[in-house]
Amino acid sequence: MLFVDRRDGMNYAPQGKPKPVCGPGEFPIAAVRLDHGHIYGMCNGLTEAGATIKWVYDPDEAKVAAFRRVYPGVQVARSEDEVLADADVRLVASAAVPSERANLGMRVMAAGKDYFTDKGPFTTLSQLEQVKEMVARTGRKYAVYYSERLHVESAVFAGQLIADGAIGRVVQVMGIGPHRLNAKTRPDWFFRLADYGGILCDIGSHQVEQFLYYTGAKDAQVQASKVGYHLAQYPELETFGDATLIADNGASGYFRVDWFTPDGLGTWGDGRTFILGTDGYIELRKYIDIANHPGGDHVYLVNSDGEQHLAVQGQVGFPYFGELIRDCIDRTEKAMTQAHTFKAAELCLIAQREAVRL
Amino acid sequence: MLFVDRRDGMNYAPQGKPKPVCGPGEFPIAAVRLDHGHIYGMCNGLTEAGATIKWVYDPDEAKVAAFRRVYPGVQVARSEDEVLADADVRLVASAAVPSERANLGMRVMAAGKDYFTDKGPFTTLSQLEQVKEMVARTGRKYAVYYSERLHVESAVFAGQLIADGAIGRVVQVMGIGPHRLNAKTRPDWFFRLADYGGILCDIGSHQVEQFLYYTGAKDAQVQASKVGYHLAQYPELETFGDATLIADNGASGYFRVDWFTPDGLGTWGDGRTFILGTDGYIELRKYIDIANHPGGDHVYLVNSDGEQHLAVQGQVGFPYFGELIRDCIDRTEKAMTQAHTFKAAELCLIAQREAVRL
């Protein structure tokens, strides 16, 4: 099996625990603003790689209490300022309301700390410009939790297959990112366009990041995009969106995102990624392999060697988190460059701004 | 199983033979120009539904001889004119070089016969305009073998699922149409752009037809399209193409076509169709279910009832051919309207003309 040879250099040992990349207490972090549940994925990834959560802060006491049930030893800050004033804190992880993410990041970086935000990292291009300037001025990091690649083993594995030449040169990356609406569990801001920023800059941001990563592009053009509204009771909720892109190296990208995951699907979304190369193709069935194999992280690889189904769950790990910690300590860019982080966000924001309204 | 209830009204009895829709000799046809192997699919479909092949004509004697090994009783015409002069012939089926299809169709219709051509039916918009005018003047039919829906049981079945409301209102149709290049088996015209017309108006035509059919749209706008060239030895061969469309009813379409099927795939192409609805979605794995179930025609349906895998090969049949014969006899439009046939072609030609060259 191909992937058996590909385990080295991972943050996870196969089927095992990740190896911490720093000593106990060497990388204290804080969790500030818990508006989206992704904060747990972010904190899990970082603590598994060696980070220590020192503080939690959110104005909503119920959110703080829930967080402390998961991370019992964490101190509760009385204010954001209390966290930012603590010189020990190296990085602030946050899953604020999307429209607030940039402003919080500006305050975090102004306080001399690195910032790790849930995606989408911005809701307007002017936020991006301000943050770029602050990053240039302070040298701090504005990292983004593009979880649908960084925290998905099949997605990590696909990058390794491409680097190994398993499919030749990448011709196109095509993503399908359906999500379950779960309207009753969603906060008010989820339905307000100014707060969540639009479907392309929200859940579309994962897709653009994957397109840039798998094609190896530094830049791209948004050729066309569109958004649709299908639920009259939520007039500001974009339920469908898509975009097609052209990379600076000639590769193509297309993605579709939506909030139409049916009740009968066994998980929150049938996320797929199709990576077409000159010598083969990869299909990721990231979270489910409908009516077939159990679990997620199913990689299908077809090239001159034949058709292969590689079940990689528990085999790959999530190198991003350890690399991010080391990047913050060593001031390197191994996890993800700042330029790549911003470019993915910029393209989403352009796709969103230019989208045809269906 | 859902599809057990869906067998009635089909041209095929389940697992059985199609029922002829006319008496023996009642619908004589001719096969003229055998440049593409699709002529066999076209003739098989029509003869299974009751047509009788009276004539075959091609200037290449080897092609005629091969045809007569499959259909031994067929008379060999000395010229196209001999076929067109035979008042018995109701319909001429043809798989000419794409750039010649319209001209041949004009002659067939001028001779008072219906025409059934392989896709893509045109290589220029001016051909389409001339043919439209001829159809209006003569009342003859210019039918097109959009085989990737009409001659694929899972694709036929998907239309029935949608009509039954299995996925609600169609939000988007997304198609992947990879093909194996098999360069050594291809004739010269295959590699000449002026002859084959471009990848979007050739293999892309299937995709646009499916988009219009599954969305129920009467018209659409090509929002964006592009084509790519990856094989330096074939400078006029477009190896990749895609297009995104907006239907007159608000539904979206996207498709990608390419000539990159890897040698290791068990068939000529891993054609897929994803139909997203407001209440569920359908995925067709039309010709292969990679590294999973054998055979083709695998339908995956996910809605509020759960995830279903429906293996429909041999269960659905191909109602198009019998309907086309009856349409020719009865002067109806049950198989496919002329407007739909032309609209699919028109949109491909526009996508082709407007495509960004990568």
XYZ file of C-alpha atoms in Angstrom, chain A residues 95-356:
262
model
C -13.361 31.783 16.645
C -15.118 35.136 16.858
C -18.030 36.241 14.696
C -16.387 36.452 11.230
C -16.800 40.212 10.843
C -14.916 40.681 14.170
C -11.993 38.393 13.406
C -9.771 40.982 11.745
C -10.263 43.602 14.466
C -9.451 41.118 17.197
C -6.408 40.010 15.257
C -5.224 43.623 14.978
C -5.411 43.990 18.770
C -3.648 40.657 19.323
C -0.801 41.529 16.965
C -0.546 45.066 18.415
C -0.001 43.339 21.769
C 2.942 41.467 20.244
C 1.325 38.064 19.959
C 0.608 35.757 17.051
C -3.024 35.189 16.093
C -4.766 32.034 14.943
C -8.301 32.603 13.704
C -11.034 30.379 12.474
C -11.829 30.736 8.791
C -13.097 32.848 6.963
C -10.492 35.199 8.299
C -12.065 38.381 6.877
C -15.396 39.629 5.641
C -14.094 42.607 3.632
C -11.059 43.388 1.524
C -10.335 46.474 3.617
C -9.948 44.255 6.707
C -7.420 42.236 4.744
C -5.479 45.349 3.775
C -5.356 46.612 7.356
C -4.214 43.250 8.624
C -1.535 42.946 5.938
C -0.161 46.299 7.013
C -0.194 45.291 10.688
C 1.590 42.021 9.914
C 4.237 43.930 7.958
C 4.660 46.425 10.801
C 4.708 43.998 13.730
C 6.142 40.843 12.188
C 3.373 38.901 13.947
C 1.479 36.026 12.322
C -2.147 36.029 11.257
C -2.725 32.293 10.869
C -6.013 30.797 9.691
C -7.653 27.501 10.570
C -8.427 26.258 7.064
C -9.605 23.082 8.721
C -10.928 21.245 5.669
C -7.348 20.669 4.569
C -5.275 21.163 7.718
C -7.421 19.014 9.985
C -8.416 16.287 7.509
C -5.994 13.420 7.102
C -7.036 12.522 3.568
C -6.499 16.144 2.545
C -3.025 16.194 4.082
C -2.262 12.893 2.397
C -3.334 14.201 -1.015
C -0.682 16.892 -0.770
C 1.938 14.213 -0.175
C 0.716 12.152 -3.143
C 0.977 15.181 -5.416
C 4.449 16.036 -4.105
C 5.432 12.438 -4.834
C 4.325 12.809 -8.453
C 1.510 10.283 -8.179
C -0.701 12.182 -10.644
C 1.813 14.265 -12.612
C 1.229 17.969 -13.028
C -2.010 19.264 -11.500
C -4.467 20.362 -14.183
C -7.478 21.147 -11.997
C -8.668 21.100 -8.396
C -12.407 20.756 -7.965
C -14.087 20.854 -4.594
C -17.563 20.165 -3.325
C -18.207 21.565 0.140
C -21.774 20.863 1.249
C -22.665 21.629 4.868
C -25.662 20.770 7.033
C -27.625 23.875 7.914
C -28.798 22.837 11.391
C -30.650 26.139 11.494
C -31.974 25.711 15.034
C -28.496 25.390 16.502
C -27.104 28.456 14.722
C -26.641 31.849 16.406
C -28.220 34.994 14.980
C -25.018 36.176 13.337
C -24.947 33.065 11.162
C -27.904 34.447 9.194
C -26.693 38.063 8.883
C -24.689 38.695 5.729
C -22.654 41.539 7.220
C -21.605 39.273 10.095
C -20.725 36.058 8.264
C -19.570 37.763 5.082
C -21.181 35.531 2.451
C -20.927 31.839 1.634
C -17.856 32.188 -0.615
C -15.729 33.983 1.949
C -17.020 31.718 4.743
C -17.070 28.032 3.744
C -15.646 28.895 0.329
C -12.368 29.923 1.967
C -11.435 26.277 2.605
C -11.890 25.559 -1.053
C -9.723 28.371 -2.342
C -6.986 27.431 0.090
C -7.028 23.841 -1.176
C -6.965 25.011 -4.794
C -3.872 27.156 -4.179
C -2.181 24.448 -2.146
C -2.731 21.505 -4.465
C -1.966 23.460 -7.630
C 1.099 25.059 -6.038
C -0.061 28.450 -7.289
C 1.108 31.721 -5.779
C -1.702 33.736 -7.276
C -4.880 33.244 -9.262
C -7.700 35.030 -10.981
C -11.359 34.548 -10.077
C -12.853 33.902 -13.494
C -16.479 33.802 -12.327
C -18.544 33.247 -9.195
C -22.141 33.210 -8.098
C -24.307 32.848 -5.020
C -27.876 31.674 -4.579
C -30.615 32.113 -2.004
C -33.143 29.333 -1.618
C -34.628 29.708 1.872
C -37.101 32.575 2.078
C -37.082 32.487 5.890
C -33.383 33.432 5.893
C -33.192 36.158 3.263
C -29.533 36.976 3.953
C -28.305 33.389 4.006
C -26.539 32.406 0.837
C -27.398 28.733 0.490
C -25.317 28.038 -2.619
C -22.142 29.458 -4.060
C -19.530 28.563 -6.596
C -16.443 29.974 -8.227
C -14.032 29.075 -10.978
C -10.431 30.204 -10.844
C -7.335 30.306 -13.025
C -3.984 29.886 -11.285
C -0.850 31.793 -12.223
C 0.674 28.490 -13.367
C -2.189 27.654 -15.735
C -4.016 25.216 -13.459
C -7.751 25.567 -13.006
C -9.985 25.533 -9.981
C -13.666 25.138 -9.373
C -15.630 24.762 -6.189
C -19.181 24.619 -5.052
C -20.386 25.146 -1.500
C -23.903 24.872 -0.128
C -26.047 24.418 2.968
C -28.130 21.553 1.554
C -26.759 18.442 3.292
C -29.824 16.194 3.551
C -31.024 14.901 6.915
C -30.335 11.343 5.793
C -26.597 11.788 5.300
C -24.513 10.103 7.998
C -22.410 13.183 8.686
C -22.461 16.969 8.326
C -21.335 17.056 4.712
C -20.201 14.905 1.823
C -17.046 16.940 1.186
C -15.122 15.887 -1.873
C -11.979 17.018 -3.585
C -11.081 15.933 -7.124
C -7.539 16.632 -8.178
C -6.937 16.016 -11.865
C -3.358 15.588 -12.979
C -1.715 14.920 -16.298
C -0.901 11.360 -15.137
C -3.761 10.441 -12.856
C -6.333 11.770 -10.452
C -7.210 11.764 -6.793
C -10.667 11.838 -5.265
C -11.033 12.544 -1.572
C -14.200 11.435 0.170
C -13.250 13.415 3.201
C -15.923 12.835 5.808
C -18.027 9.994 4.418
C -17.996 7.449 1.601
C -21.723 7.381 0.948
C -23.365 3.960 1.167
C -19.900 2.344 1.027
C -17.052 2.157 3.546
C -17.458 3.409 7.120
C -15.690 6.476 8.489
C -13.984 9.316 6.705
C -10.654 9.977 4.990
C -11.119 7.757 1.968
C -8.595 8.503 -0.744
C -9.186 7.190 -4.254
C -6.152 7.296 -6.490
C -6.231 6.353 -10.162
C -3.103 6.458 -12.279
C -1.131 4.098 -14.494
C -0.849 1.648 -11.578
C -4.611 1.136 -11.456
C -7.425 2.153 -9.140
C -6.623 2.294 -5.438
C -8.786 2.922 -2.404
C -6.652 4.120 0.507
C -8.359 4.419 3.889
C -6.010 6.810 5.673
C -7.914 7.676 8.822
C -5.485 7.510 11.747
C -2.548 7.013 9.367
C -1.484 10.531 8.519
C -1.981 12.949 11.390
C -2.096 16.727 11.273
C 1.381 18.178 10.868
C 0.055 21.729 10.624
C -0.344 22.351 14.358
C 3.146 21.367 15.372
C 4.571 23.275 12.438
C 2.584 26.354 13.434
C 3.918 26.206 16.986
C 7.473 25.832 15.725
C 6.898 28.681 13.255
C 5.812 30.927 16.120
C 8.811 29.945 18.230
C 11.374 29.901 15.411
C 9.809 32.714 13.288
C 9.675 30.429 10.247
C 6.846 29.701 7.783
C 6.738 25.912 7.473
C 3.088 25.376 8.402
C 1.806 27.896 5.855
C 3.233 31.110 4.506
C 1.537 34.360 5.401
C 1.354 35.133 1.680
C -0.569 31.910 1.009
C -2.889 32.540 3.961
C -3.717 36.019 2.701
C -3.974 35.018 -0.966
C -6.588 32.362 -0.206
C -8.573 34.913 1.769
C -8.207 37.605 -0.877
C -9.496 35.354 -3.657
C -12.542 34.400 -1.577
C -13.301 38.026 -0.892
C -12.986 38.884 -4.590
C -15.163 35.904 -5.548
C -17.696 37.070 -2.988
C -17.673 40.710 -4.118
C -17.938 39.833 -7.816
C -20.485 37.038 -7.446
C -23.569 37.028 -9.634
